[in-house]
Amino acid sequence: MAGQAAPADSDEEAELLQFKVVVVGDGEVGKTSLSTRFTEDHFAQSYRQTIGVDFFLKQLTLPGDVHVAIQLWDIGGQTLSSKMVGNYVYGAHAVLYAYDITNLQSFQDLEDWHALVVRVCGRDRLPYLALIANKADLTHLRTVKPERHNQFADSNNMYSYFVSAKTGDNVATTFYRVAADLAGIVLTKPEVEVAAKAVTAQIIVHPQDLPADRIGWVAKHHSR
């Protein structure tokens, strides 16, 4: 769902591209762990259920000195049946569908999450979509084969990523690629590798700190 560039009060603000990225999927697949690994480079050993939605904000610098702010909306796995979930998804520039490769049900339930996104955004106005296979460090316990993953991604026009929030493997690279795609920047392999090492947390925003006028999070959108 395309948005317009947010108005800026200064030339400095005008140089910052802002994107709303929504992370959906069942509970316990590691959505919050992915968000904290990306924004804080931290992994919590204990599980804390997300109630409703949590917010994270991270700024990146892309090639060409392009500055991007990624606002992550981490939607709780129990929120699928909530009346508010449509509001969380609305206006997203990207939706990341996360599942646990050791939990087949979490993969199958993505059909319901995708149906929700289609209903809210409209099939002809879908945002950037990506399928995120988490817990890639547990391949010996895998219940979802890569072939099935790829088939689902291809049939729904999604980008495809395999990551591990626990080890951090491919997490920074994935979000950096998503940011570049949204900004319309084509990355070379060396640029991705360098950027993945350079990504560090800058800003964390919690729901209670988010101004009401930012909930709508209007930003420039790059169409595929």
PDB file of C-alpha atoms in Angstrom:
ATOM      1  CA  MET A   1       0.000   0.000   0.000  1.00  0.00           C
ATOM      2  CA  ALA A   2       1.731   3.079  -1.251  1.00  0.00           C
ATOM      3  CA  GLY A   3       2.128   6.190   0.871  1.00  0.00           C
ATOM      4  CA  GLN A   4       3.438   9.643   0.208  1.00  0.00           C
ATOM      5  CA  ALA A   5       6.674  11.194   1.401  1.00  0.00           C
ATOM      6  CA  ALA A   6       6.244  12.613   4.881  1.00  0.00           C
ATOM      7  CA  PRO A   7       6.420  16.421   4.976  1.00  0.00           C
ATOM      8  CA  ALA A   8       9.594  17.699   6.586  1.00  0.00           C
ATOM      9  CA  ASP A   9      10.230  20.853   8.590  1.00  0.00           C
ATOM     10  CA  SER A  10      13.840  21.137   7.445  1.00  0.00           C
ATOM     11  CA  ASP A  11      16.193  20.024   4.713  1.00  0.00           C
ATOM     12  CA  GLU A  12      17.772  17.609   7.174  1.00  0.00           C
ATOM     13  CA  GLU A  13      14.451  15.884   7.840  1.00  0.00           C
ATOM     14  CA  ALA A  14      13.686  15.737   4.122  1.00  0.00           C
ATOM     15  CA  GLU A  15      16.717  13.495   3.605  1.00  0.00           C
ATOM     16  CA  LEU A  16      15.337  10.810   5.934  1.00  0.00           C
ATOM     17  CA  LEU A  17      13.163   8.151   4.281  1.00  0.00           C
ATOM     18  CA  GLN A  18      10.751   6.580   6.755  1.00  0.00           C
ATOM     19  CA  PHE A  19       9.172   3.154   6.321  1.00  0.00           C
ATOM     20  CA  LYS A  20       6.625   1.236   8.351  1.00  0.00           C
ATOM     21  CA  VAL A  21       7.558  -2.458   8.454  1.00  0.00           C
ATOM     22  CA  VAL A  22       5.066  -4.837  10.059  1.00  0.00           C
ATOM     23  CA  VAL A  23       6.153  -8.249  11.383  1.00  0.00           C
ATOM     24  CA  VAL A  24       3.368 -10.846  11.590  1.00  0.00           C
ATOM     25  CA  GLY A  25       3.156 -14.524  12.524  1.00  0.00           C
ATOM     26  CA  ASP A  26       2.178 -16.861  15.337  1.00  0.00           C
ATOM     27  CA  GLY A  27       3.337 -16.454  18.913  1.00  0.00           C
ATOM     28  CA  GLU A  28       6.738 -17.895  19.865  1.00  0.00           C
ATOM     29  CA  VAL A  29       8.125 -17.885  16.314  1.00  0.00           C
ATOM     30  CA  GLY A  30      10.613 -15.189  17.316  1.00  0.00           C
ATOM     31  CA  LYS A  31       9.171 -11.938  15.952  1.00  0.00           C
ATOM     32  CA  THR A  32      10.241  -9.906  18.979  1.00  0.00           C
ATOM     33  CA  SER A  33      13.599 -11.674  19.030  1.00  0.00           C
ATOM     34  CA  LEU A  34      14.150 -10.695  15.400  1.00  0.00           C
ATOM     35  CA  SER A  35      13.229  -7.100  16.187  1.00  0.00           C
ATOM     36  CA  THR A  36      15.521  -6.846  19.209  1.00  0.00           C
ATOM     37  CA  ARG A  37      18.350  -8.638  17.428  1.00  0.00           C
ATOM     38  CA  PHE A  38      18.142  -6.098  14.605  1.00  0.00           C
ATOM     39  CA  THR A  39      17.683  -2.974  16.716  1.00  0.00           C
ATOM     40  CA  GLU A  40      19.726  -3.885  19.806  1.00  0.00           C
ATOM     41  CA  ASP A  41      21.864  -6.839  18.668  1.00  0.00           C
ATOM     42  CA  HIS A  42      20.474  -8.682  21.676  1.00  0.00           C
ATOM     43  CA  PHE A  43      18.759 -12.042  22.179  1.00  0.00           C
ATOM     44  CA  ALA A  44      16.640 -12.748  25.263  1.00  0.00           C
ATOM     45  CA  GLN A  45      16.744 -16.350  26.454  1.00  0.00           C
ATOM     46  CA  SER A  46      13.327 -16.108  28.121  1.00  0.00           C
ATOM     47  CA  TYR A  47      10.073 -15.763  26.170  1.00  0.00           C
ATOM     48  CA  ARG A  48       7.831 -12.734  26.687  1.00  0.00           C
ATOM     49  CA  GLN A  49       4.513 -12.729  24.888  1.00  0.00           C
ATOM     50  CA  THR A  50       3.725  -9.579  22.909  1.00  0.00           C
ATOM     51  CA  ILE A  51       0.291  -8.215  23.758  1.00  0.00           C
ATOM     52  CA  GLY A  52      -1.129  -6.174  20.897  1.00  0.00           C
ATOM     53  CA  VAL A  53       1.848  -4.526  19.239  1.00  0.00           C
ATOM     54  CA  ASP A  54       5.351  -3.375  20.178  1.00  0.00           C
ATOM     55  CA  PHE A  55       7.333  -0.716  18.341  1.00  0.00           C
ATOM     56  CA  PHE A  56      11.014  -0.507  17.456  1.00  0.00           C
ATOM     57  CA  LEU A  57      12.765   2.190  15.430  1.00  0.00           C
ATOM     58  CA  LYS A  58      16.126   1.839  13.710  1.00  0.00           C
ATOM     59  CA  GLN A  59      18.020   4.224  11.451  1.00  0.00           C
ATOM     60  CA  LEU A  60      20.274   2.965   8.664  1.00  0.00           C
ATOM     61  CA  THR A  61      22.544   4.626   6.146  1.00  0.00           C
ATOM     62  CA  LEU A  62      22.365   3.097   2.672  1.00  0.00           C
ATOM     63  CA  PRO A  63      24.807   3.520  -0.231  1.00  0.00           C
ATOM     64  CA  GLY A  64      24.727   7.017  -1.672  1.00  0.00           C
ATOM     65  CA  ASP A  65      24.393   8.450   1.841  1.00  0.00           C
ATOM     66  CA  VAL A  66      20.676   7.670   1.860  1.00  0.00           C
ATOM     67  CA  HIS A  67      19.302   7.765   5.406  1.00  0.00           C
ATOM     68  CA  VAL A  68      16.420   5.438   6.231  1.00  0.00           C
ATOM     69  CA  ALA A  69      14.331   5.013   9.378  1.00  0.00           C
ATOM     70  CA  ILE A  70      12.703   1.610   9.756  1.00  0.00           C
ATOM     71  CA  GLN A  71       9.788   1.507  12.164  1.00  0.00           C
ATOM     72  CA  LEU A  72       9.077  -2.089  13.136  1.00  0.00           C
ATOM     73  CA  TRP A  73       5.566  -2.981  14.244  1.00  0.00           C
ATOM     74  CA  ASP A  74       5.886  -6.287  16.108  1.00  0.00           C
ATOM     75  CA  ILE A  75       2.339  -7.686  16.140  1.00  0.00           C
ATOM     76  CA  GLY A  76       1.476 -10.215  18.848  1.00  0.00           C
ATOM     77  CA  GLY A  77       0.704 -13.717  17.630  1.00  0.00           C
ATOM     78  CA  GLN A  78      -2.637 -13.756  19.438  1.00  0.00           C
ATOM     79  CA  THR A  79      -3.727 -10.573  17.671  1.00  0.00           C
ATOM     80  CA  LEU A  80      -4.975 -12.208  14.459  1.00  0.00           C
ATOM     81  CA  SER A  81      -8.559 -12.265  15.715  1.00  0.00           C
ATOM     82  CA  SER A  82      -8.373  -8.782  17.269  1.00  0.00           C
ATOM     83  CA  LYS A  83     -10.433  -5.939  15.851  1.00  0.00           C
ATOM     84  CA  MET A  84      -7.325  -3.737  16.033  1.00  0.00           C
ATOM     85  CA  VAL A  85      -5.076  -5.879  13.848  1.00  0.00           C
ATOM     86  CA  GLY A  86      -6.268  -4.224  10.650  1.00  0.00           C
ATOM     87  CA  ASN A  87      -5.191  -0.849  12.032  1.00  0.00           C
ATOM     88  CA  TYR A  88      -1.734  -2.240  12.772  1.00  0.00           C
ATOM     89  CA  VAL A  89      -1.283  -3.522   9.213  1.00  0.00           C
ATOM     90  CA  TYR A  90      -2.842  -0.527   7.450  1.00  0.00           C
ATOM     91  CA  GLY A  91      -0.328   1.762   5.779  1.00  0.00           C
ATOM     92  CA  ALA A  92       2.544  -0.734   5.934  1.00  0.00           C
ATOM     93  CA  HIS A  93       5.263  -0.344   3.347  1.00  0.00           C
ATOM     94  CA  ALA A  94       6.457  -3.866   4.040  1.00  0.00           C
ATOM     95  CA  VAL A  95       5.014  -6.928   5.764  1.00  0.00           C
ATOM     96  CA  LEU A  96       7.369  -9.632   7.018  1.00  0.00           C
ATOM     97  CA  TYR A  97       5.774 -13.056   7.567  1.00  0.00           C
ATOM     98  CA  ALA A  98       7.785 -14.852  10.248  1.00  0.00           C
ATOM     99  CA  TYR A  99       7.566 -18.531  11.156  1.00  0.00           C
ATOM    100  CA  ASP A 100       9.580 -21.116  13.077  1.00  0.00           C
ATOM    101  CA  ILE A 101      11.180 -23.750  10.812  1.00  0.00           C
ATOM    102  CA  THR A 102      10.703 -26.344  13.592  1.00  0.00           C
ATOM    103  CA  ASN A 103       6.971 -25.602  13.913  1.00  0.00           C
ATOM    104  CA  LEU A 104       4.891 -26.644  10.898  1.00  0.00           C
ATOM    105  CA  GLN A 105       1.716 -25.073  12.290  1.00  0.00           C
ATOM    106  CA  SER A 106       3.362 -21.658  12.464  1.00  0.00           C
ATOM    107  CA  PHE A 107       4.108 -21.960   8.754  1.00  0.00           C
ATOM    108  CA  GLN A 108       0.619 -23.139   7.842  1.00  0.00           C
ATOM    109  CA  ASP A 109      -0.965 -20.293   9.809  1.00  0.00           C
ATOM    110  CA  LEU A 110       0.744 -17.768   7.538  1.00  0.00           C
ATOM    111  CA  GLU A 111      -2.100 -18.413   5.097  1.00  0.00           C
ATOM    112  CA  ASP A 112      -4.434 -16.710   7.593  1.00  0.00           C
ATOM    113  CA  TRP A 113      -2.008 -13.847   8.154  1.00  0.00           C
ATOM    114  CA  HIS A 114      -1.655 -13.324   4.428  1.00  0.00           C
ATOM    115  CA  ALA A 115      -5.428 -13.367   3.963  1.00  0.00           C
ATOM    116  CA  LEU A 116      -5.623 -10.599   6.573  1.00  0.00           C
ATOM    117  CA  VAL A 117      -3.018  -8.484   4.782  1.00  0.00           C
ATOM    118  CA  VAL A 118      -4.802  -8.939   1.449  1.00  0.00           C
ATOM    119  CA  ARG A 119      -8.107  -7.957   3.034  1.00  0.00           C
ATOM    120  CA  VAL A 120      -6.675  -4.819   4.646  1.00  0.00           C
ATOM    121  CA  CYS A 121      -4.433  -3.637   1.809  1.00  0.00           C
ATOM    122  CA  GLY A 122      -6.235  -4.954  -1.243  1.00  0.00           C
ATOM    123  CA  ARG A 123      -4.742  -7.555  -3.573  1.00  0.00           C
ATOM    124  CA  ASP A 124      -3.803  -4.944  -6.172  1.00  0.00           C
ATOM    125  CA  ARG A 125      -2.151  -2.642  -3.607  1.00  0.00           C
ATOM    126  CA  LEU A 126      -0.067  -5.055  -1.561  1.00  0.00           C
ATOM    127  CA  PRO A 127       3.094  -3.688   0.059  1.00  0.00           C
ATOM    128  CA  TYR A 128       6.539  -5.261  -0.136  1.00  0.00           C
ATOM    129  CA  LEU A 129       6.184  -8.821   1.201  1.00  0.00           C
ATOM    130  CA  ALA A 130       8.878 -11.102   2.615  1.00  0.00           C
ATOM    131  CA  LEU A 131       8.816 -14.616   4.059  1.00  0.00           C
ATOM    132  CA  ILE A 132      11.132 -14.973   7.068  1.00  0.00           C
ATOM    133  CA  ALA A 133      12.151 -18.471   8.179  1.00  0.00           C
ATOM    134  CA  ASN A 134      13.442 -18.081  11.734  1.00  0.00           C
ATOM    135  CA  LYS A 135      15.478 -20.475  13.897  1.00  0.00           C
ATOM    136  CA  ALA A 136      17.683 -21.455  10.966  1.00  0.00           C
ATOM    137  CA  ASP A 137      20.205 -22.645  13.554  1.00  0.00           C
ATOM    138  CA  LEU A 138      17.898 -25.610  14.261  1.00  0.00           C
ATOM    139  CA  THR A 139      17.979 -27.274  10.849  1.00  0.00           C
ATOM    140  CA  HIS A 140      18.236 -30.706  12.509  1.00  0.00           C
ATOM    141  CA  LEU A 141      14.734 -30.093  13.932  1.00  0.00           C
ATOM    142  CA  ARG A 142      13.280 -28.630  10.740  1.00  0.00           C
ATOM    143  CA  THR A 143       9.658 -29.531   9.905  1.00  0.00           C
ATOM    144  CA  VAL A 144       9.270 -27.075   7.010  1.00  0.00           C
ATOM    145  CA  LYS A 145      11.447 -27.973   4.038  1.00  0.00           C
ATOM    146  CA  PRO A 146      13.106 -25.166   2.059  1.00  0.00           C
ATOM    147  CA  GLU A 147      11.201 -26.286  -1.038  1.00  0.00           C
ATOM    148  CA  ARG A 148       7.890 -25.683   0.698  1.00  0.00           C
ATOM    149  CA  HIS A 149       9.120 -22.328   1.964  1.00  0.00           C
ATOM    150  CA  ASN A 150      10.150 -21.278  -1.543  1.00  0.00           C
ATOM    151  CA  GLN A 151       6.881 -22.450  -3.051  1.00  0.00           C
ATOM    152  CA  PHE A 152       4.854 -20.336  -0.615  1.00  0.00           C
ATOM    153  CA  ALA A 153       7.061 -17.304  -1.221  1.00  0.00           C
ATOM    154  CA  ASP A 154       6.897 -17.640  -4.997  1.00  0.00           C
ATOM    155  CA  SER A 155       3.139 -18.195  -5.115  1.00  0.00           C
ATOM    156  CA  ASN A 156       2.536 -15.041  -3.055  1.00  0.00           C
ATOM    157  CA  ASN A 157       5.188 -12.844  -4.695  1.00  0.00           C
ATOM    158  CA  MET A 158       7.279 -12.640  -1.521  1.00  0.00           C
ATOM    159  CA  TYR A 159      10.977 -12.142  -1.034  1.00  0.00           C
ATOM    160  CA  SER A 160      12.585 -15.008   0.877  1.00  0.00           C
ATOM    161  CA  TYR A 161      14.984 -15.040   3.838  1.00  0.00           C
ATOM    162  CA  PHE A 162      16.351 -17.634   6.284  1.00  0.00           C
ATOM    163  CA  VAL A 163      17.566 -16.195   9.596  1.00  0.00           C
ATOM    164  CA  SER A 164      18.386 -17.007  13.202  1.00  0.00           C
ATOM    165  CA  ALA A 165      17.471 -14.440  15.835  1.00  0.00           C
ATOM    166  CA  LYS A 166      19.401 -16.484  18.396  1.00  0.00           C
ATOM    167  CA  THR A 167      22.748 -16.470  16.592  1.00  0.00           C
ATOM    168  CA  GLY A 168      22.069 -13.291  14.630  1.00  0.00           C
ATOM    169  CA  ASP A 169      22.806 -15.067  11.359  1.00  0.00           C
ATOM    170  CA  ASN A 170      21.475 -13.088   8.372  1.00  0.00           C
ATOM    171  CA  VAL A 171      19.238 -10.843  10.516  1.00  0.00           C
ATOM    172  CA  ALA A 172      21.001  -7.532   9.876  1.00  0.00           C
ATOM    173  CA  THR A 173      21.515  -8.441   6.222  1.00  0.00           C
ATOM    174  CA  THR A 174      17.820  -9.201   5.796  1.00  0.00           C
ATOM    175  CA  PHE A 175      16.607  -5.908   7.242  1.00  0.00           C
ATOM    176  CA  TYR A 176      19.274  -3.989   5.332  1.00  0.00           C
ATOM    177  CA  ARG A 177      18.086  -5.567   2.073  1.00  0.00           C
ATOM    178  CA  VAL A 178      14.466  -4.784   2.905  1.00  0.00           C
ATOM    179  CA  ALA A 179      15.374  -1.155   3.608  1.00  0.00           C
ATOM    180  CA  ALA A 180      17.308  -0.884   0.353  1.00  0.00           C
ATOM    181  CA  ASP A 181      14.464  -2.432  -1.642  1.00  0.00           C
ATOM    182  CA  LEU A 182      11.977   0.012  -0.137  1.00  0.00           C
ATOM    183  CA  ALA A 183      14.297   2.906  -0.943  1.00  0.00           C
ATOM    184  CA  GLY A 184      14.808   1.677  -4.502  1.00  0.00           C
ATOM    185  CA  ILE A 185      18.534   1.056  -4.057  1.00  0.00           C
ATOM    186  CA  VAL A 186      20.242  -1.902  -5.728  1.00  0.00           C
ATOM    187  CA  LEU A 187      22.936  -3.354  -3.473  1.00  0.00           C
ATOM    188  CA  THR A 188      26.120  -5.134  -4.456  1.00  0.00           C
ATOM    189  CA  LYS A 189      27.191  -8.171  -2.432  1.00  0.00           C
ATOM    190  CA  PRO A 190      30.161  -6.325  -0.832  1.00  0.00           C
ATOM    191  CA  GLU A 191      27.822  -3.492   0.207  1.00  0.00           C
ATOM    192  CA  VAL A 192      25.505  -5.968   1.922  1.00  0.00           C
ATOM    193  CA  GLU A 193      28.366  -7.680   3.750  1.00  0.00           C
ATOM    194  CA  VAL A 194      29.890  -4.416   4.959  1.00  0.00           C
ATOM    195  CA  ALA A 195      26.520  -3.021   5.991  1.00  0.00           C
ATOM    196  CA  ALA A 196      25.595  -6.118   7.966  1.00  0.00           C
ATOM    197  CA  LYS A 197      28.697  -5.668  10.123  1.00  0.00           C
ATOM    198  CA  ALA A 198      28.102  -1.941  10.556  1.00  0.00           C
ATOM    199  CA  VAL A 199      24.446  -2.075  11.610  1.00  0.00           C
ATOM    200  CA  THR A 200      24.118  -1.007  15.247  1.00  0.00           C
ATOM    201  CA  ALA A 201      21.155   0.071  17.343  1.00  0.00           C
ATOM    202  CA  GLN A 202      20.394   3.773  17.388  1.00  0.00           C
ATOM    203  CA  ILE A 203      16.840   4.405  18.571  1.00  0.00           C
ATOM    204  CA  ILE A 204      14.250   2.312  20.380  1.00  0.00           C
ATOM    205  CA  VAL A 205      10.688   3.598  20.574  1.00  0.00           C
ATOM    206  CA  HIS A 206       8.081   2.023  22.822  1.00  0.00           C
ATOM    207  CA  PRO A 207       4.310   2.452  22.284  1.00  0.00           C
ATOM    208  CA  GLN A 208       3.862   4.836  25.175  1.00  0.00           C
ATOM    209  CA  ASP A 209       6.567   7.095  23.721  1.00  0.00           C
ATOM    210  CA  LEU A 210       5.122   7.246  20.212  1.00  0.00           C
ATOM    211  CA  PRO A 211       3.317  10.541  19.463  1.00  0.00           C
ATOM    212  CA  ALA A 212      -0.272  10.115  18.330  1.00  0.00           C
ATOM    213  CA  ASP A 213       0.450  11.826  15.030  1.00  0.00           C
ATOM    214  CA  ARG A 214       3.109   9.194  14.238  1.00  0.00           C
ATOM    215  CA  ILE A 215       0.801   6.199  14.566  1.00  0.00           C
ATOM    216  CA  GLY A 216      -0.197   6.668  10.941  1.00  0.00           C
ATOM    217  CA  TRP A 217       3.503   6.667   9.972  1.00  0.00           C
ATOM    218  CA  VAL A 218       3.282   8.069   6.471  1.00  0.00           C
ATOM    219  CA  ALA A 219       6.431   7.456   4.444  1.00  0.00           C
ATOM    220  CA  LYS A 220       7.850   7.228   0.989  1.00  0.00           C
ATOM    221  CA  HIS A 221       7.142   3.848  -0.608  1.00  0.00           C
ATOM    222  CA  HIS A 222       9.105   2.076  -3.296  1.00  0.00           C
ATOM    223  CA  SER A 223       6.961  -0.069  -5.594  1.00  0.00           C
ATOM    224  CA  ARG A 224       8.399  -3.314  -6.874  1.00  0.00           C
TER     225      ARG A 224
END
